[in-house]
Short mmCIF file of C-alpha atoms in Angstrom, two decimals:
data_model
loop_
_atom_site.label_atom_id
_atom_site.label_comp_id
_atom_site.label_asym_id
_atom_site.label_seq_id
_atom_site.Cartn_x
_atom_site.Cartn_y
_atom_site.Cartn_z
CA ASP A 125 0.00 0.00 0.00
CA ILE A 126 1.00 3.64 -0.26
CA ALA A 127 1.35 5.29 3.14
CA PRO A 128 -0.85 8.41 3.46
CA TYR A 129 1.54 11.36 3.31
CA LEU A 130 1.16 14.61 1.44
CA LEU A 131 2.27 14.49 -2.19
CA PHE A 132 2.33 17.41 -4.62
CA GLU A 133 -0.46 15.72 -6.55
CA THR A 134 -2.19 12.47 -5.58
CA VAL A 135 -2.33 8.71 -5.95
CA GLU A 136 -4.67 6.43 -7.90
CA PRO A 137 -7.08 5.53 -6.43
CA GLU A 138 -7.14 8.69 -4.33
CA PHE A 139 -6.84 8.58 -0.56
CA ASN A 140 -10.13 8.33 1.30
CA VAL A 141 -11.22 11.00 3.76
CA PHE A 142 -9.48 9.33 6.70
CA GLN A 143 -6.24 8.90 4.76
CA ARG A 144 -6.37 12.55 3.64
CA PHE A 145 -6.68 13.67 7.25
CA GLU A 146 -3.78 11.41 8.21
CA ALA A 147 -1.71 12.83 5.33
CA LEU A 148 -2.36 16.38 6.55
CA LEU A 149 -1.16 15.47 10.03
CA ARG A 150 1.93 13.64 8.78
CA GLY A 151 2.95 16.17 6.15
CA ILE A 152 5.22 15.26 3.26
CA ASP A 153 7.89 12.57 3.06
CA ASN A 154 8.99 13.10 -0.56
CA MET A 155 12.32 14.83 -0.05
CA ASN A 156 14.14 13.93 -3.28
CA VAL A 157 14.03 17.45 -4.72
CA ASN A 158 17.37 18.79 -3.49
CA VAL A 159 20.34 18.00 -1.26
CA TYR A 160 22.35 20.37 0.95
CA LYS A 161 25.30 20.25 3.30
CA PHE A 162 24.71 22.43 6.36
CA GLY A 163 27.85 21.51 8.29
CA GLU A 164 30.39 18.80 8.93
CA ASN A 165 28.72 15.49 8.05
CA ASP A 166 25.34 17.26 8.12
CA VAL A 167 23.81 16.37 4.75
CA ALA A 168 20.07 16.77 4.28
CA VAL A 169 17.57 16.14 1.48
CA LEU A 170 14.73 18.60 1.26
CA ASN A 171 11.67 19.88 -0.55
CA ASP A 172 9.45 22.97 -0.27
CA PHE A 173 8.59 22.02 3.27
CA TRP A 174 9.94 22.69 6.74
CA LYS A 175 10.77 19.07 7.45
CA VAL A 176 14.04 17.60 6.13
CA TYR A 177 15.65 14.15 6.12
CA THR A 178 19.30 13.74 7.01
CA ILE A 179 21.21 11.09 5.09
CA ASP A 180 24.54 9.32 5.11
CA PRO A 181 26.29 10.93 2.11
CA ILE A 182 28.20 7.76 1.23
CA SER A 183 25.59 5.01 1.61
CA LEU A 184 22.65 7.39 0.96
CA LYS A 185 20.73 5.73 3.79
CA THR A 186 18.24 7.87 5.67
CA ARG A 187 19.39 8.77 9.16
CA THR A 188 16.35 10.56 10.53
CA SER A 189 13.57 13.00 9.75
CA ILE A 190 13.82 16.42 11.38
CA THR A 191 11.11 19.01 11.88
CA PRO A 192 13.12 21.84 13.48
CA SER A 193 11.49 23.53 16.42
CA ILE A 194 11.29 27.29 16.10
CA HIS A 195 9.62 30.17 17.89
CA VAL A 196 7.20 31.93 15.56
CA PRO A 197 6.02 35.33 16.82
CA LYS A 198 2.30 35.38 17.53
CA SER A 199 -0.13 38.26 17.48
CA PRO A 200 -3.90 38.62 17.78
CA SER A 201 -4.09 38.72 13.97
CA ALA A 202 -1.76 35.77 13.35
CA PHE A 203 -3.07 32.55 14.83
CA THR A 204 -1.09 30.20 12.64
CA PHE A 205 -2.47 26.93 11.36
CA LEU A 206 0.61 25.14 10.06
CA ASN A 207 4.30 26.00 10.05
CA PHE A 208 5.20 23.67 7.22
CA ILE A 209 6.06 25.49 3.97
CA SER A 210 9.66 26.43 3.18
CA SER A 211 12.14 26.32 0.28
CA ALA A 212 14.07 23.57 -1.49
CA HIS A 213 16.78 26.17 -2.23
CA PRO A 214 18.43 27.66 0.87
CA LEU A 215 21.14 30.18 0.06
CA PRO A 216 24.44 30.80 1.85
CA GLU A 217 24.51 33.78 4.21
CA MET A 218 27.55 35.71 3.05
CA GLY A 219 30.34 36.01 5.61
CA THR A 220 28.94 33.23 7.82
CA PRO A 221 28.84 29.41 7.79
CA HIS A 222 25.03 29.57 7.81
CA HIS A 223 22.26 29.44 5.22
CA LEU A 224 19.11 31.48 4.66
CA SER A 225 15.62 30.17 4.04
CA TYR A 226 12.06 31.04 4.92
CA LEU A 227 9.02 29.64 6.73
CA SER A 228 5.40 30.27 5.78
CA SER A 229 2.93 30.00 8.64
CA VAL A 230 -0.47 29.38 7.09
CA ASN A 231 -3.58 30.52 8.94
CA ILE A 232 -6.66 28.32 8.71
CA ILE A 233 -9.03 30.86 10.28
CA PRO A 234 -10.85 32.97 7.64
CA GLY A 235 -9.99 36.66 7.79
CA MET A 236 -6.91 36.16 9.96
CA LYS A 237 -3.39 37.00 8.78
CA SER A 238 -0.73 34.47 7.88
CA ARG A 239 2.99 35.07 8.27
CA ILE A 240 6.27 34.74 6.38
CA SER A 241 9.56 34.52 8.29
CA LEU A 242 13.13 34.90 7.08
CA VAL A 243 15.09 32.08 8.72
CA ARG A 244 18.75 31.44 9.43
CA ILE A 245 19.76 27.77 9.15
CA LYS A 246 22.62 26.86 11.46
CA SER A 247 22.23 23.11 11.01
CA SER A 248 19.59 20.62 9.99
CA GLU A 249 18.17 20.85 13.50
CA GLU A 250 18.96 24.43 14.56
CA ARG A 251 17.20 27.39 12.95
CA GLU A 252 16.31 30.88 14.08
CA ILE A 253 13.97 33.58 12.83
CA ILE A 254 15.63 36.78 11.61
CA THR A 255 12.40 38.68 11.02
CA SER A 256 8.71 38.03 10.28
CA TRP A 257 5.87 39.90 8.61
CA GLU A 258 2.16 39.37 8.14
CA VAL A 259 0.50 38.61 4.78
CA ASP A 260 -3.13 38.27 3.75
CA ARG A 261 -2.40 35.08 1.80
CA VAL A 262 0.62 32.82 1.53
CA PRO A 263 2.18 32.52 -1.95
CA TYR A 264 3.90 29.43 -3.23
CA MET A 265 7.64 30.17 -3.46
CA HIS A 266 10.06 27.45 -4.56
CA SER A 267 13.14 29.67 -4.25
CA PHE A 268 14.20 33.23 -3.43
CA ALA A 269 17.10 35.57 -4.16
CA ALA A 270 19.74 37.02 -1.86
CA THR A 271 22.71 39.41 -1.91
CA LYS A 272 25.31 40.32 0.67
CA ASN A 273 22.84 42.49 2.59
CA TYR A 274 19.34 41.64 1.31
CA VAL A 275 16.94 38.81 0.66
CA VAL A 276 14.37 39.25 -2.12
CA PHE A 277 11.18 37.18 -2.22
CA PHE A 278 9.10 37.05 -5.41
CA ALA A 279 5.59 36.49 -4.06
CA CYS A 280 3.96 35.54 -7.35
CA PRO A 281 0.13 35.47 -7.23
CA TYR A 282 -0.01 31.68 -6.83
CA PHE A 283 -1.73 31.47 -3.48
CA ILE A 284 -2.37 28.61 -1.08
CA ASN A 285 -6.11 28.00 -0.70
CA VAL A 286 -6.48 26.67 2.85
CA LYS A 287 -10.04 25.43 2.34
CA LYS A 288 -8.95 23.33 -0.63
CA MET A 289 -5.93 22.04 1.27
CA VAL A 290 -8.10 20.82 4.13
CA ARG A 291 -10.65 19.34 1.74
CA TYR A 292 -8.33 17.55 -0.70
CA ALA A 293 -4.97 17.27 1.10
CA ILE A 294 -3.41 17.71 -2.36
CA PRO A 295 -1.14 20.78 -2.64
CA GLU A 296 -1.41 20.97 -6.44
CA ARG A 297 -5.19 21.35 -6.19
CA SER A 298 -4.85 23.88 -3.39
CA LEU A 299 -3.03 26.59 -5.34
CA ASP A 300 -4.92 29.46 -7.00
CA TRP A 301 -3.26 31.42 -9.84
CA GLU A 302 -4.40 35.03 -10.37
CA GLN A 303 -3.37 36.11 -13.86
CA GLU A 304 -4.41 39.75 -13.39
CA SER A 305 -2.73 40.30 -10.03
CA PRO A 306 0.73 41.84 -9.65
CA THR A 307 3.72 40.05 -8.20
CA ILE A 308 4.71 41.34 -4.77
CA LEU A 309 8.39 41.74 -3.89
CA TYR A 310 9.47 41.56 -0.26
CA VAL A 311 12.98 43.01 0.10
CA VAL A 312 14.41 42.19 3.52
CA HIS A 313 17.51 43.79 5.01
CA ILE A 314 19.24 40.86 6.71
CA LYS A 315 20.95 42.77 9.51
CA SER A 316 18.09 45.04 10.59
CA GLY A 317 15.17 42.82 9.58
CA LYS A 318 13.44 45.73 7.84
CA VAL A 319 10.99 44.64 5.12
CA VAL A 320 10.19 46.80 2.09
CA THR A 321 7.19 45.78 -0.04
CA MET A 322 7.07 46.61 -3.76
CA MET A 323 5.04 45.58 -6.79
CA THR A 324 6.01 44.39 -10.25
CA ASP A 325 4.25 42.89 -13.26
CA ASN A 326 2.51 39.54 -13.04
CA VAL A 327 5.06 36.73 -13.41
CA PHE A 328 5.67 33.19 -12.21
CA MET A 329 9.07 31.85 -11.29
CA MET A 330 10.49 28.67 -9.82
CA HIS A 331 14.21 29.47 -9.70
CA GLN A 332 16.32 32.54 -9.15
CA ILE A 333 19.69 32.50 -10.88
CA ASN A 334 21.81 35.02 -8.93
CA ALA A 335 21.57 38.47 -7.36
CA PHE A 336 24.01 41.20 -6.41
CA GLU A 337 24.21 44.85 -5.36
CA ARG A 338 25.67 47.52 -7.62
CA ASP A 339 25.60 51.33 -7.46
CA GLY A 340 22.86 51.42 -4.85
CA VAL A 341 20.49 49.01 -6.61
CA ILE A 342 19.76 45.29 -6.34
CA ILE A 343 20.03 43.17 -9.49
CA VAL A 344 18.08 39.90 -9.53
CA ASP A 345 18.07 37.37 -12.38
CA ILE A 346 15.32 34.74 -12.57
CA SER A 347 13.88 32.13 -14.94
CA ALA A 348 10.43 33.57 -15.61
CA TYR A 349 7.18 32.11 -16.90
CA PRO A 350 3.88 33.76 -17.86
CA ASN A 351 2.00 31.38 -15.53
CA PRO A 352 2.43 28.04 -13.68
CA ASP A 353 0.53 25.99 -16.28
CA PHE A 354 3.61 23.98 -17.25
CA VAL A 355 3.75 22.53 -13.72
CA LYS A 356 0.25 21.12 -14.04
CA ASN A 357 1.00 19.77 -17.52
CA LEU A 358 3.89 17.59 -16.31
CA GLU A 359 1.61 14.59 -15.78
CA MET A 360 2.13 11.10 -17.15
CA LYS A 361 -1.01 11.26 -19.29
CA ASN A 362 0.47 14.28 -21.08
CA LEU A 363 4.11 13.20 -21.18
CA LEU A 364 3.25 9.83 -22.73
CA ASP A 365 1.15 11.46 -25.45
CA PRO A 366 3.44 12.52 -28.36
CA ILE A 367 0.98 15.23 -29.40
CA LYS A 368 -0.03 16.70 -26.05
CA ARG A 369 3.48 16.88 -24.64
CA ASN A 370 4.60 19.10 -27.50
CA GLN A 371 1.64 21.45 -27.28
CA PHE A 372 2.10 23.05 -23.87
CA ASN A 373 4.64 25.79 -23.26
CA THR A 374 7.63 24.78 -21.13
CA ARG A 375 10.06 27.51 -22.16
CA ALA A 376 11.26 29.89 -19.49
CA SER A 377 12.63 33.36 -20.19
CA VAL A 378 15.59 34.82 -18.33
CA ARG A 379 14.65 38.18 -16.80
CA ARG A 380 16.82 40.73 -15.01
CA TYR A 381 15.11 42.84 -12.36
CA THR A 382 16.61 46.12 -11.16
CA ILE A 383 15.32 47.12 -7.73
CA THR A 384 15.94 50.67 -6.48
CA LEU A 385 15.15 50.92 -2.80
CA ASN A 386 15.45 54.72 -2.54
CA THR A 387 12.63 55.24 -5.01
CA GLN A 388 10.98 51.84 -4.41
CA THR A 389 10.87 51.11 -8.13
CA VAL A 390 11.25 47.85 -10.02
CA VAL A 391 12.06 47.49 -13.71
CA TRP A 392 12.93 44.39 -15.69
CA LYS A 393 14.31 43.34 -19.05
CA THR A 394 14.85 40.19 -21.10
CA PHE A 395 17.81 39.04 -23.16
CA ARG A 396 18.21 38.32 -26.86
CA ASP A 397 19.49 35.02 -28.11
CA THR A 398 22.15 34.39 -30.75
CA GLU A 399 22.21 32.04 -33.71
CA THR A 400 24.80 29.86 -31.98
CA ALA A 401 22.41 29.14 -29.09
CA PRO A 402 18.85 30.07 -30.07
CA CYS A 403 17.34 28.79 -26.82
CA ALA A 404 19.91 30.12 -24.34
CA SER A 405 17.45 32.57 -22.77
CA ALA A 406 14.94 29.76 -22.22
CA LEU A 407 16.98 28.18 -19.46
CA ASP A 408 15.73 26.93 -16.12
CA LEU A 409 17.30 24.69 -13.47
CA PRO A 410 20.07 27.30 -13.42
CA THR A 411 23.59 27.05 -12.10
CA ILE A 412 26.49 29.50 -11.90
CA ASN A 413 30.12 29.56 -10.84
CA GLU A 414 29.52 29.78 -7.07
CA PHE A 415 32.61 31.98 -6.66
CA TYR A 416 30.42 34.64 -8.29
CA ARG A 417 27.44 34.19 -5.99
CA TYR A 418 26.26 37.68 -4.87
CA ARG A 419 28.80 39.30 -7.22
CA PRO A 420 28.48 40.86 -10.69
CA TYR A 421 28.77 37.98 -13.14
CA CYS A 422 28.26 37.13 -16.80
CA PHE A 423 27.40 33.46 -17.23
CA ALA A 424 24.34 31.44 -16.30
CA TYR A 425 24.00 27.79 -17.27
CA GLY A 426 20.84 25.74 -17.37
CA VAL A 427 18.49 23.30 -19.05
CA ALA A 428 16.43 24.47 -22.03
CA LEU A 429 13.47 22.21 -22.70
CA LYS A 430 11.87 22.29 -26.14
CA CYS A 431 14.98 24.02 -27.49
CA ASN A 432 13.75 23.87 -31.08
CA ASN A 433 10.35 25.18 -29.91
CA VAL A 434 8.74 22.09 -31.44
CA SER A 435 9.53 18.98 -29.41
CA LEU A 436 9.52 18.83 -25.60
CA SER A 437 12.29 16.21 -25.73
CA ASP A 438 14.67 18.51 -27.62
CA ILE A 439 16.78 19.34 -24.57
CA ALA A 440 19.95 21.44 -24.45
CA ILE A 441 22.42 22.50 -21.78
CA VAL A 442 22.92 26.19 -22.46
CA LYS A 443 25.33 28.94 -21.47
CA LYS A 444 23.81 32.43 -21.40
CA ASP A 445 26.04 35.51 -21.59
CA LEU A 446 24.23 38.05 -19.42
CA CYS A 447 26.87 40.68 -20.19
CA GLY A 448 25.72 40.84 -23.81
CA ARG A 449 29.02 40.01 -25.49
CA GLY A 450 27.63 37.31 -27.78
CA ARG A 451 29.16 34.34 -25.96
CA ASP A 452 26.01 32.18 -25.81
CA LYS A 453 26.68 28.48 -26.39
CA MET A 454 24.85 25.20 -26.00
CA TRP A 455 25.41 21.44 -25.88
CA LYS A 456 22.92 18.81 -26.98
CA ILE A 457 22.79 15.38 -28.60
CA ALA A 458 19.66 14.05 -30.26
CA ASN A 459 17.78 11.59 -28.03
CA HIS A 460 20.06 12.33 -25.07
CA TYR A 461 18.17 13.90 -22.20
CA ALA A 462 20.22 16.20 -19.98
CA VAL A 463 19.17 17.44 -16.53
CA GLU A 464 20.47 20.09 -14.14
CA ALA A 465 24.24 20.57 -14.20
CA TRP A 466 26.57 21.68 -11.43
CA PHE A 467 29.51 24.01 -12.11
CA ILE A 468 32.80 22.78 -10.69
CA PRO A 469 35.43 25.53 -10.97
CA GLU A 470 39.07 24.99 -11.81
CA PRO A 471 41.17 24.44 -8.67
CA GLY A 472 41.83 27.81 -7.10
CA GLY A 473 38.89 29.34 -8.93
CA GLY A 474 40.51 29.71 -12.35
CA LYS A 475 41.44 32.93 -14.12
CA TYR A 476 38.07 33.50 -15.81
CA GLU A 477 34.49 33.05 -14.67
CA ASP A 478 33.89 30.14 -17.05
CA ASP A 479 37.07 28.24 -16.12
CA GLY A 480 35.53 24.99 -14.95
CA TYR A 481 33.30 22.09 -15.86
CA LEU A 482 29.60 21.36 -15.90
CA VAL A 483 28.88 17.91 -14.48
CA LEU A 484 25.47 16.30 -15.00
CA PRO A 485 23.71 12.97 -15.55
CA VAL A 486 22.37 12.33 -19.05
CA LEU A 487 19.87 9.69 -20.11
CA ASN A 488 20.87 8.11 -23.43
CA GLY A 489 17.51 7.32 -25.00
CA GLU A 490 18.95 5.18 -27.77
CA ALA A 491 21.12 2.98 -25.53
CA LYS A 492 18.59 3.12 -22.66
CA SER A 493 21.37 3.88 -20.20
CA SER A 494 22.71 6.87 -18.28
CA TYR A 495 26.09 8.50 -18.08
CA LEU A 496 27.79 11.33 -16.22
CA ALA A 497 28.83 14.06 -18.66
CA PHE A 498 31.74 16.46 -18.12
CA ILE A 499 31.33 19.60 -20.23
CA ASP A 500 33.98 22.31 -20.54
CA ALA A 501 32.10 25.40 -19.40
CA ARG A 502 34.09 27.67 -21.70
CA SER A 503 33.70 25.77 -24.98
CA MET A 504 30.51 23.86 -24.00
CA GLU A 505 32.00 20.69 -25.45
CA MET A 506 31.89 17.34 -23.67
CA VAL A 507 35.42 16.39 -22.67
CA ASN A 508 34.70 13.17 -20.80
CA SER A 509 31.93 10.87 -19.62
CA ALA A 510 31.42 7.98 -17.24
CA GLU A 511 28.76 5.29 -17.49
CA ILE A 512 26.34 5.10 -14.56
CA PRO A 513 25.38 1.55 -13.48
CA MET A 514 21.66 2.39 -13.35
CA ILE A 515 19.20 4.46 -15.33
CA VAL A 516 18.81 8.00 -13.96
CA PRO A 517 15.46 9.44 -15.10
CA PHE A 518 14.80 13.14 -15.51
CA ASN A 519 15.34 14.63 -12.06
CA LEU A 520 15.40 18.12 -10.64
CA HIS A 521 18.36 19.19 -8.54
CA GLY A 522 21.75 17.97 -7.35
CA ARG A 523 24.95 19.38 -5.91
CA PHE A 524 28.65 18.61 -5.89
CA PHE A 525 30.46 18.42 -2.55
CA ASP A 526 34.23 18.30 -2.75
CA ASP A 527 34.83 17.39 0.89
CA LEU A 528 32.70 14.27 1.46
CA LEU A 529 35.01 11.54 0.19
#
C-alpha cells in the first residue's frame, strides 16, 4: 500500500477522507528534490517544506527526519495553522557558515493574517527567525534571491487555498493562480530585519539565478514564466502522449530585475538570443560559478526544454552571456536527455568566470542507459563521460560536494 503522506499531486485511487486527514497530520515525506550540506557530516535532502531528512552521504541511507522547532512570533491577527512550507533552495549567508531560508505559517481561520519569516539555518536541527511579517495570503515560493545584505522574495500570485488544502490534502489542487494580479516583492535587510514591499508585473518563477548589489540598486536574475501551467502539464497522461506533450509551453525566459530601494521602483528586461544558441534565454534549473554568488557575473548555465520550440524532448544544456558580449553556447545530442548541471570551478577558482566544468547525468535514450557528462564550461564541449550503473530518469536538482570523500 502507499502510506498516506502529502504528495504534490495524488495517488490512484485517491486517498479516502481518513487517509487525507492522516496525510495532513503527517505532512510530506517526498524529499528527493534537493540535497544540501549544512555543516560537517550534516547532509540533508529537502523539498518545499519545513521538514528535512538527514542522510549518510556515502551510503545514501536515511538517518532521521527532522522538523526543526522554532519560535514563531504570535499576534492577535496571526493565529497560525501550520508552520510547514519552506524552500528547497536555501542560500548561503555571506560572511557566515550559515544558510538562509524562509518559513510560511499558514492561517486556517478565515480573515486572519498568515505570516512569512526569514530564517537562518545553522544546522539541519537548529534554525532561528531573523524577522517576520504578516500577509493576507501565503504565496507558493520554490526559491528566493539574496545578496550580501538583502533577501528578495518574489511572491507571485499563486496562493495557497487553505479550504482546498483541508478538503483535498493535495497541494497541487490547493493553489490558485491570479493572472491579473501583480507580483509582490518583499525586500528584507538581513541585519536590521526591515521589510520593504514593492510591486512588479505579473510573473511566475520557480528558480532565481543570482543576485548582487551595484551602485545602490539590487540586481536579480530569474527564470520567468507567464503562468504556472507547465507545472500542471507535467503529468504522465500528457508526457506519454506525443501530441499533447509538445503542445504546452515549457520555455522559461531569463529576466533581469533592477530594484531601487530609494525610489521603491522595479524594472525588468529580457535578453536576446544568438544564432549559436537560439534557446539560451529559455533556461531553467540554473547554475552559476559559485565563486560569483552575490557578485556581478556574466554566465548562467541551465536546461532548455523544447529548445527547437517544437519537441519537448529537444533538450539542451545552455550557457547564457548576461553581459551581452555574444558568448552564448549550448550542448545537446539528439535523443540524449540532460538534466540540471553543477559548475565545478578549476582548482583555485581559475582565471576566468567560465574556467571549470559542468557535471550532470544524461539519459541516453537510444542505448537506454545513463552517463555522467563532463562539459567544458568555456567551450561547452563534452570532454569526458562515465557510465552510470543504473538508469537516472529526468530529475530536478543535485549538488557537488568536494569534501565528502
